[in-house]
Amino acid sequence: MKKIIWMAILFGLLLLAACGEDDSAGAGPSTELIETEFNSPETAEPGEALTLSVTVTQGDELVEDADEVVYEVWESGHREASDMLTAEHKGDGVYEAETSFDEEGLYFVQAHTTARRLHVMPTQEVTVGNPDPESIVPDDSDDKDSKVDMEGHGH
């Protein structure tokens, strides 16, 4: 009798283990990180309109349902005076916003992208006109390519 009970328990445990392994093939959310790639030019002239543009992907898939893409724009050495520009979804994973730069200088554009419970914040440099090299302050932020999931784990 004990042998039958032990066999039943062992069979039950094996059945549970088999069910648990197939869970990864279910329809749960993807664990792949989202990627945000800049399409914007790296140079501009003072006063000219510039389209800030990124393409958002997850694996091989274009992300059409980003929760938010906001561009943070600042001149080198003046991050505290940054502007936030909300991007508009244009289709094919592309999110854009318009801006212009009034003065020559080195500017930074950071695309704060939130999609599918993940957040990435890549940064692009934009050189406007021919700035005086003495006026350029290197960006000392260490989040140029940071990736964070919405549960607070850094990647």
Coordinates of N, CA and C in Angstrom, one line a residue, residues 23-119:
D23 N 5.4 26.6 -19.1 CA 4.9 28.0 -18.8 C 5.7 29.1 -19.6
S24 N 6.9 28.9 -19.9 CA 7.7 29.9 -20.6 C 7.2 30.0 -22.1
A25 N 6.5 29.0 -22.6 CA 6.0 29.1 -24.0 C 4.7 29.7 -24.1
G26 N 4.1 30.2 -22.9 CA 2.8 30.8 -22.9 C 2.8 32.1 -23.5
A27 N 1.6 32.8 -23.4 CA 1.4 34.1 -24.1 C 1.8 35.3 -23.2
G28 N 2.7 35.1 -22.2 CA 3.1 36.1 -21.3 C 3.9 37.2 -22.0
P29 N 4.2 38.3 -21.4 CA 4.9 39.4 -22.0 C 6.3 39.0 -22.3
S30 N 6.9 39.6 -23.4 CA 8.2 39.3 -23.8 C 9.2 39.8 -22.8
T31 N 10.3 39.1 -22.6 CA 11.3 39.5 -21.7 C 12.5 40.3 -22.4
E32 N 12.3 40.5 -23.7 CA 13.3 41.2 -24.5 C 13.2 42.7 -24.1
L33 N 14.4 43.4 -24.1 CA 14.4 44.8 -23.8 C 13.9 45.6 -25.0
I34 N 13.4 46.7 -24.7 CA 13.1 47.6 -25.8 C 14.3 48.4 -26.2
E35 N 14.4 48.7 -27.5 CA 15.5 49.5 -28.0 C 15.0 50.8 -28.6
T36 N 15.7 51.9 -28.4 CA 15.3 53.2 -29.0 C 16.5 53.7 -29.8
E37 N 16.3 53.8 -31.1 CA 17.4 54.2 -32.0 C 17.0 55.5 -32.6
F38 N 18.0 56.5 -32.5 CA 17.8 57.8 -33.1 C 17.8 57.8 -34.6
N39 N 16.9 58.5 -35.2 CA 16.9 58.8 -36.7 C 17.3 60.2 -37.0
S40 N 17.4 61.0 -35.9 CA 17.6 62.5 -36.1 C 19.0 62.8 -36.5
P41 N 19.2 63.9 -37.3 CA 20.6 64.3 -37.7 C 21.4 64.7 -36.4
E42 N 22.7 64.6 -36.5 CA 23.6 65.0 -35.4 C 24.1 66.4 -35.6
T43 N 23.7 67.1 -36.6 CA 24.0 68.5 -36.8 C 22.8 69.3 -37.2
A44 N 22.9 70.6 -36.9 CA 21.8 71.5 -37.3 C 22.3 72.9 -37.4
E45 N 21.6 73.8 -38.0 CA 21.9 75.2 -38.0 C 21.1 76.0 -37.1
P46 N 21.6 77.1 -36.5 CA 20.8 77.9 -35.5 C 19.5 78.3 -36.2
G47 N 18.4 78.2 -35.5 CA 17.1 78.7 -36.0 C 16.4 77.8 -36.9
E48 N 17.0 76.7 -37.4 CA 16.3 75.8 -38.4 C 15.5 74.8 -37.6
A49 N 14.4 74.4 -38.2 CA 13.5 73.4 -37.6 C 14.2 72.0 -37.7
L50 N 14.2 71.3 -36.6 CA 14.8 70.0 -36.6 C 13.8 69.0 -36.1
T51 N 13.6 67.8 -36.8 CA 12.7 66.8 -36.3 C 13.5 65.8 -35.5
L52 N 13.1 65.7 -34.2 CA 13.7 64.7 -33.3 C 12.9 63.4 -33.6
S53 N 13.6 62.3 -33.9 CA 13.0 61.1 -34.3 C 13.7 59.8 -33.8
V54 N 12.9 58.9 -33.3 CA 13.5 57.6 -32.9 C 12.6 56.5 -33.4
T55 N 13.2 55.3 -33.6 CA 12.4 54.1 -33.9 C 12.6 53.2 -32.7
V56 N 11.4 52.7 -32.2 CA 11.4 51.9 -31.0 C 11.1 50.5 -31.4
T57 N 11.9 49.5 -30.9 CA 11.7 48.1 -31.3 C 11.8 47.2 -30.0
Q58 N 11.3 46.0 -30.1 CA 11.5 45.0 -29.1 C 11.8 43.7 -29.9
G59 N 13.1 43.3 -29.8 CA 13.5 42.2 -30.6 C 13.4 42.6 -32.1
D60 N 12.7 41.9 -32.9 CA 12.5 42.2 -34.3 C 11.2 43.0 -34.6
E61 N 10.5 43.2 -33.5 CA 9.1 43.9 -33.6 C 9.2 45.4 -33.4
L62 N 8.5 46.1 -34.3 CA 8.4 47.6 -34.2 C 7.3 47.8 -33.0
V63 N 7.6 48.7 -32.2 CA 6.7 49.0 -31.0 C 5.8 50.1 -31.5
E64 N 4.5 49.8 -31.6 CA 3.5 50.7 -32.0 C 2.7 51.2 -30.9
D65 N 2.9 50.6 -29.7 CA 2.1 50.9 -28.5 C 2.9 51.5 -27.3
A66 N 3.9 52.3 -27.6 CA 4.7 52.9 -26.5 C 3.8 53.7 -25.6
D67 N 4.0 53.6 -24.3 CA 3.2 54.4 -23.4 C 3.5 55.9 -23.5
E68 N 4.9 56.1 -23.7 CA 5.3 57.5 -23.8 C 6.7 57.6 -24.4
V69 N 6.9 58.6 -25.2 CA 8.2 58.9 -25.7 C 8.3 60.5 -25.5
V70 N 9.3 60.9 -24.6 CA 9.4 62.3 -24.3 C 10.9 62.6 -24.5
Y71 N 11.2 63.7 -25.3 CA 12.5 64.1 -25.6 C 12.9 65.2 -24.5
E72 N 14.0 65.0 -23.9 CA 14.6 66.0 -23.0 C 15.8 66.6 -23.7
V73 N 15.7 67.9 -23.9 CA 16.7 68.6 -24.7 C 17.4 69.7 -23.8
W74 N 18.8 69.7 -23.8 CA 19.5 70.7 -23.1 C 20.8 71.0 -23.8
E75 N 21.3 72.3 -23.5 CA 22.6 72.7 -24.0 C 23.6 72.2 -23.1
S76 N 24.8 71.9 -23.6 CA 25.9 71.3 -22.7 C 26.1 72.3 -21.6
G77 N 26.2 71.7 -20.4 CA 26.5 72.5 -19.2 C 25.2 73.1 -18.6
H78 N 24.0 72.9 -19.2 CA 22.8 73.5 -18.7 C 21.7 72.5 -18.6
R79 N 21.9 71.3 -18.1 CA 20.9 70.3 -18.0 C 19.7 70.8 -17.1
E80 N 20.0 71.6 -16.1 CA 18.9 72.0 -15.2 C 17.9 72.9 -16.0
A81 N 18.2 73.4 -17.1 CA 17.3 74.2 -18.0 C 16.8 73.4 -19.1
S82 N 16.7 72.1 -19.0 CA 16.2 71.3 -20.1 C 14.8 71.5 -20.4
D83 N 14.4 71.2 -21.7 CA 13.0 71.3 -22.2 C 12.6 69.9 -22.4
M84 N 11.3 69.6 -22.1 CA 10.7 68.3 -22.3 C 9.7 68.4 -23.5
L85 N 9.8 67.6 -24.5 CA 9.0 67.6 -25.7 C 8.3 66.2 -25.9
T86 N 7.0 66.2 -25.9 CA 6.3 64.9 -26.0 C 6.3 64.6 -27.5
A87 N 6.7 63.3 -27.8 CA 6.7 62.8 -29.2 C 5.4 62.3 -29.6
E88 N 5.2 62.4 -30.9 CA 3.9 61.9 -31.5 C 4.3 60.6 -32.3
H89 N 3.4 59.6 -32.2 CA 3.6 58.3 -32.9 C 3.3 58.5 -34.4
K90 N 4.2 58.2 -35.2 CA 4.0 58.4 -36.7 C 3.8 57.1 -37.4
G91 N 3.9 56.0 -36.8 CA 3.7 54.7 -37.4 C 5.1 54.0 -37.6
D92 N 5.0 52.7 -37.9 CA 6.3 51.9 -38.1 C 7.3 52.1 -37.0
G93 N 6.8 52.2 -35.7 CA 7.7 52.3 -34.6 C 8.4 53.6 -34.4
V94 N 8.0 54.7 -35.2 CA 8.7 56.0 -35.2 C 7.9 57.0 -34.3
Y95 N 8.6 57.7 -33.5 CA 8.0 58.7 -32.6 C 8.8 60.0 -32.8
E96 N 8.1 61.1 -33.1 CA 8.8 62.4 -33.5 C 8.3 63.6 -32.7
A97 N 9.1 64.6 -32.7 CA 8.8 65.9 -32.1 C 9.6 66.9 -32.9
E98 N 9.1 68.2 -33.0 CA 9.8 69.2 -33.6 C 10.5 70.2 -32.6
T99 N 11.7 70.7 -33.0 CA 12.3 71.7 -32.1 C 13.2 72.5 -33.0
S100 N 13.8 73.5 -32.4 CA 14.9 74.3 -33.1 C 15.8 74.8 -32.0
F101 N 17.0 75.1 -32.4 CA 18.0 75.7 -31.5 C 18.4 77.1 -31.9
D102 N 18.2 78.0 -31.0 CA 18.5 79.4 -31.3 C 19.9 79.8 -31.4
E103 N 20.8 79.1 -30.7 CA 22.2 79.5 -30.6 C 23.1 78.3 -31.0
E104 N 24.3 78.6 -31.5 CA 25.3 77.6 -31.7 C 25.7 77.0 -30.4
G105 N 26.0 75.7 -30.5 CA 26.4 75.0 -29.3 C 26.3 73.5 -29.4
L106 N 26.7 72.8 -28.4 CA 26.5 71.3 -28.3 C 25.3 71.1 -27.5
Y107 N 24.3 70.3 -28.0 CA 23.1 70.0 -27.3 C 23.0 68.5 -27.1
F108 N 22.2 68.1 -26.1 CA 22.0 66.7 -25.8 C 20.5 66.5 -25.9
V109 N 20.1 65.4 -26.5 CA 18.7 65.0 -26.7 C 18.6 63.6 -26.1
Q110 N 17.8 63.4 -25.0 CA 17.6 62.1 -24.4 C 16.1 61.7 -24.6
A111 N 16.0 60.5 -25.2 CA 14.6 60.0 -25.5 C 14.2 59.1 -24.4
H112 N 13.4 59.7 -23.5 CA 12.8 58.9 -22.4 C 11.7 58.1 -23.0
T113 N 11.9 56.8 -23.1 CA 10.9 55.9 -23.8 C 10.4 54.8 -22.8
T114 N 9.1 54.8 -22.7 CA 8.4 53.8 -21.8 C 7.5 53.0 -22.7
A115 N 7.7 51.7 -22.7 CA 6.8 50.8 -23.4 C 6.9 49.4 -22.8
R116 N 5.8 48.8 -22.8 CA 5.7 47.4 -22.3 C 6.4 47.1 -21.0
R117 N 6.1 48.0 -20.1 CA 6.7 48.0 -18.7 C 8.2 48.1 -18.6
L118 N 8.8 48.7 -19.7 CA 10.2 48.9 -19.7 C 10.5 50.4 -20.0
H119 N 11.7 50.9 -19.6 CA 12.0 52.3 -19.8 C 13.5 52.3 -20.2

